[in-house]
Amino acid sequence: MSKSRNANGLAKRIVRQTSLKQSTASRLAKQAHVYLGSSVVDSSDPHQRRLEAYIAHVLADGFKDRQLNGALLGVRAAEPEGQSVKLTLESDMADEVLRHLLPRFDHFYGGVRGVAGLRIRGSERELKLHDAASSAHVTVTRADGGHIHLPSARDGEVLLWKRVPGGLSHDERQEAEGWTDSRGIEDLRVRDLLLSRILRCPGLVNSTAEPHGFANCYTHHAGDLVIEWCCGDTVEALCAGLLAHGFADDVPRANAVELISRHSAHLGDRTVILNRHESCLYGPNAEDVAASIRMDYES
């Protein structure tokens, strides 16, 4: 099938999925590198989607702009396993993924960091991270097949996943209730669906970090995830690629995607916020920044 026919097919899909006009959908489709690819595979279990969304949210806020080798959330690949998902982690980031995710009480912070209620089972080469309050879980391995090292407590930290292995601590329970509280979040179902898909679509979202090896991600509150970058795909090309893979499936059509400008877009009524700078922020210094990030991981 020709590129033009592929673009036309994607434009029609975008019109069906969103409230964008035909002319805008056609413009997006012409920028996409991927057309009607495989749709993302979701879990039908709401507890599983909620855990995956929580994981994506914590990793985004944890890594910010300290990625290696273009792995935005430390994830190289994701493969569905029944209702769950198996995540292949960027080898050099794998230990930090565990540090960010496993819950700990930080006395200096004054609260719980990580995914409240997350516990571990399995071997050093294949760990199962499971929710203490449900059957939801994800499996993680390193891309190089090596060992993933469990984090030790830093000054002022209590490792809750180790201290309370069979359930949730009081502080974790409060934190978990905050994640499931709908106050200030328009649609929890949409949040869980889209943030889960961020975790399950590393091949698409990692495109934002590939040009320099790092990008920037963060959160404002429990309802959103922001991705910012400067080089590589345009916002419209990334949106088109996400839509081609079914990223907006089952999201209310009016809220599926809003193009704020050529450099900014909102998916799922500001659940996922995409921002691309008009010009490169680093220029010839990008390699030095990447080297500095790597040195931090090696120290």
XYZ file of C-alpha atoms in Angstrom:
299
model
C 0.000 0.000 0.000
C 1.359 3.437 -0.929
C 2.405 6.003 1.662
C -0.391 8.336 0.534
C -3.041 5.624 0.972
C -1.610 4.805 4.407
C -1.764 8.478 5.343
C -5.353 8.712 4.119
C -6.314 5.673 6.170
C -4.701 7.107 9.293
C -6.393 10.473 8.740
C -9.793 8.747 8.621
C -8.992 6.903 11.834
C -7.970 10.154 13.552
C -11.250 11.775 12.511
C -13.203 8.818 13.920
C -11.278 8.837 17.199
C -11.100 12.576 17.838
C -12.914 15.840 17.285
C -10.155 17.116 14.964
C -11.150 18.374 11.549
C -10.323 16.401 8.420
C -7.698 18.943 7.318
C -5.924 18.727 10.683
C -6.113 14.930 10.730
C -4.587 14.797 7.243
C -1.752 17.097 8.326
C -0.975 14.871 11.304
C -1.144 11.679 9.280
C 1.361 12.972 6.725
C 3.900 13.498 9.517
C 3.546 10.028 11.050
C 6.329 7.464 10.665
C 3.924 4.648 11.585
C 0.504 4.231 10.046
C -2.095 1.640 10.994
C 0.123 -0.465 13.214
C -0.871 -2.919 15.905
C -3.161 -1.470 18.547
C -1.915 -1.372 22.110
C -3.066 -4.351 24.171
C -4.787 -3.238 27.387
C -5.614 -5.222 30.472
C -9.348 -5.619 31.087
C -8.677 -5.641 34.861
C -9.145 -2.135 36.335
C -6.794 -2.976 39.229
C -4.081 -3.914 36.729
C -4.554 -0.718 34.719
C -4.468 1.338 37.912
C -1.201 -0.271 39.054
C 0.428 0.249 35.644
C -0.720 3.873 35.608
C 0.711 4.363 39.101
C 4.032 2.863 37.979
C 4.228 5.153 34.930
C 3.360 8.169 37.065
C 6.042 7.426 39.683
C 8.728 6.709 37.073
C 7.974 9.909 35.158
C 8.325 12.013 38.288
C 11.380 10.045 39.415
C 13.506 10.137 36.281
C 12.565 13.618 35.013
C 15.469 14.385 32.617
C 17.980 11.794 33.876
C 17.445 9.001 31.340
C 20.039 6.866 29.600
C 19.997 5.671 25.986
C 16.597 7.165 25.206
C 14.583 5.096 27.716
C 12.059 7.690 28.910
C 10.758 5.656 31.877
C 13.634 3.195 31.976
C 11.647 0.755 29.817
C 12.930 -0.679 26.513
C 10.068 -3.050 25.631
C 6.702 -4.172 26.971
C 5.041 -7.502 26.269
C 1.523 -8.408 27.465
C 1.344 -11.473 29.734
C -2.311 -12.328 30.265
C -3.766 -9.385 32.167
C -0.284 -8.247 33.171
C 2.734 -6.964 31.267
C 6.421 -7.894 31.147
C 8.742 -4.890 31.047
C 12.255 -5.107 29.658
C 14.256 -2.418 31.424
C 17.171 -0.411 30.075
C 20.008 -2.327 31.730
C 21.841 0.676 33.155
C 18.603 2.146 34.548
C 17.106 -1.062 35.948
C 18.347 -0.634 39.523
C 17.051 2.944 39.598
C 13.668 1.779 38.294
C 13.417 -0.475 41.355
C 14.574 2.316 43.672
C 11.909 4.682 42.369
C 9.102 2.104 42.470
C 9.521 0.168 45.719
C 7.836 2.112 48.537
C 9.867 3.728 51.270
C 9.088 6.230 53.981
C 11.382 9.214 53.586
C 11.668 11.111 56.873
C 13.232 14.134 55.175
C 10.398 14.245 52.649
C 7.849 13.526 55.350
C 5.945 10.816 53.522
C 5.917 7.772 51.270
C 7.863 7.669 48.027
C 7.338 5.025 45.354
C 4.255 2.948 44.571
C 2.336 2.381 47.786
C 1.711 -1.327 48.397
C 4.177 -2.582 45.781
C 5.966 -5.772 46.814
C 8.426 -8.165 45.153
C 8.664 -11.844 44.303
C 10.889 -13.811 41.956
C 14.576 -14.046 41.145
C 17.236 -11.407 40.598
C 16.911 -11.853 36.832
C 13.102 -11.738 36.670
C 11.259 -9.881 39.396
C 7.505 -9.743 39.837
C 6.327 -6.444 41.283
C 2.889 -7.074 42.743
C 0.225 -5.033 44.454
C -0.301 -6.096 48.072
C -4.000 -5.181 47.858
C -4.956 -6.962 44.600
C -3.788 -9.512 42.037
C -2.254 -6.794 39.825
C 1.440 -7.165 39.018
C 4.139 -6.506 36.439
C 7.255 -8.508 35.634
C 10.592 -6.767 35.071
C 13.849 -7.993 33.544
C 17.021 -6.285 32.346
C 17.576 -5.986 28.602
C 20.966 -7.703 28.963
C 19.542 -10.515 31.124
C 21.623 -9.474 34.126
C 20.719 -9.208 37.796
C 18.511 -6.423 39.099
C 19.782 -5.247 42.469
C 17.284 -4.417 45.187
C 17.743 -0.966 46.714
C 19.162 -0.443 50.172
C 17.905 2.214 52.574
C 19.462 5.641 52.324
C 19.770 8.067 55.212
C 16.331 8.845 56.612
C 14.552 6.053 54.702
C 12.507 3.080 55.894
C 12.018 0.392 53.236
C 8.304 -0.347 53.581
C 8.364 -3.158 51.014
C 10.831 -4.926 53.309
C 9.432 -3.822 56.678
C 5.816 -4.771 55.901
C 6.027 -7.596 53.309
C 2.522 -8.996 53.781
C 0.343 -5.905 53.531
C 0.261 -2.120 53.499
C 1.617 0.099 56.227
C -0.648 2.847 57.579
C 1.197 5.513 55.583
C 1.040 3.444 52.401
C -2.666 2.913 52.825
C -3.214 6.668 52.986
C -1.000 7.190 49.929
C -2.819 4.464 47.988
C -6.185 6.001 48.850
C -4.934 9.300 47.450
C -4.094 7.598 44.138
C -7.603 6.127 43.858
C -9.365 9.311 45.039
C -11.215 11.000 42.160
C -11.104 14.492 43.682
C -9.623 16.887 41.138
C -9.412 14.192 38.426
C -12.053 14.371 35.740
C -12.063 10.698 34.824
C -10.032 8.096 36.733
C -10.777 5.470 34.094
C -9.215 7.608 31.374
C -6.214 8.432 33.559
C -5.561 4.769 34.308
C -6.084 3.747 30.692
C -3.756 6.353 29.156
C -0.973 6.174 31.740
C -1.062 2.379 31.502
C -0.672 2.752 27.737
C 2.329 5.060 28.244
C 3.976 2.162 30.081
C 2.946 -0.355 27.411
C 4.097 1.749 24.422
C 7.805 2.399 25.085
C 8.657 2.148 21.393
C 6.499 5.204 20.737
C 7.144 7.405 23.765
C 10.894 6.714 23.766
C 11.113 8.588 20.464
C 11.038 11.799 22.507
C 14.265 10.858 24.327
C 16.177 9.180 21.499
C 17.800 12.224 19.807
C 19.813 13.166 22.911
C 19.393 10.026 25.020
C 17.228 11.932 27.506
C 14.147 14.164 27.493
C 12.112 15.496 30.413
C 9.044 14.102 32.129
C 7.230 15.121 35.260
C 3.814 15.319 36.899
C 1.744 18.126 38.408
C -0.607 15.940 40.473
C -2.124 12.453 40.513
C -3.982 13.044 37.263
C -1.348 13.855 34.653
C 2.005 13.043 33.071
C 4.030 15.580 31.061
C 6.619 14.766 28.389
C 8.883 17.553 27.074
C 11.604 17.320 24.434
C 13.336 19.436 21.826
C 14.639 17.370 18.890
C 13.185 14.534 16.837
C 9.498 13.983 16.186
C 7.112 16.900 16.167
C 4.206 16.879 18.593
C 1.861 16.221 15.682
C 3.934 13.280 14.429
C 4.010 11.759 17.917
C 0.250 12.274 18.324
C -0.372 10.666 14.945
C 1.799 7.679 15.840
C 0.020 7.230 19.170
C -3.393 7.455 17.520
C -2.336 4.993 14.831
C -1.634 2.451 17.570
C -4.999 2.984 19.248
C -3.756 5.174 22.086
C -7.048 7.095 22.190
C -9.327 4.055 21.798
C -12.168 4.080 24.373
C -11.402 7.690 25.353
C -14.339 10.109 24.938
C -13.981 11.524 21.425
C -14.167 15.153 22.557
C -11.299 14.589 25.004
C -9.101 12.290 22.924
C -6.628 14.926 21.724
C -6.451 18.703 21.755
C -3.767 20.466 19.727
C -2.882 23.567 21.704
C -0.304 24.629 19.114
C 2.176 23.022 16.717
C 4.340 22.459 19.789
C 1.871 21.325 22.435
C -0.978 18.814 22.753
C -3.211 17.334 25.429
C -4.437 13.730 25.344
C -7.377 12.571 27.420
C -8.287 16.053 28.666
C -4.751 16.863 29.933
C -4.007 13.367 31.232
C -0.942 13.209 28.957
C 0.603 16.563 28.086
C 3.095 16.752 25.216
C 5.396 19.766 24.797
C 8.171 20.144 22.238
C 10.480 23.147 22.212
C 10.797 25.054 18.942
C 14.584 24.670 18.829
C 17.292 22.467 20.355
C 18.034 23.266 23.997
C 21.493 21.695 24.058
C 23.218 21.969 20.685
C 26.829 20.748 20.842
C 26.529 20.303 24.628
C 24.049 17.401 24.364
C 26.760 14.736 24.428
C 28.344 16.315 27.507
C 24.972 16.347 29.284
C 24.408 12.676 28.410
C 27.904 11.818 29.677
C 27.210 13.657 32.926
C 23.971 11.711 33.419
C 25.826 8.444 32.853
C 28.482 9.400 35.379
C 25.738 9.963 37.982
C 24.504 6.395 37.436
C 28.016 4.968 37.697
C 28.921 6.812 40.895
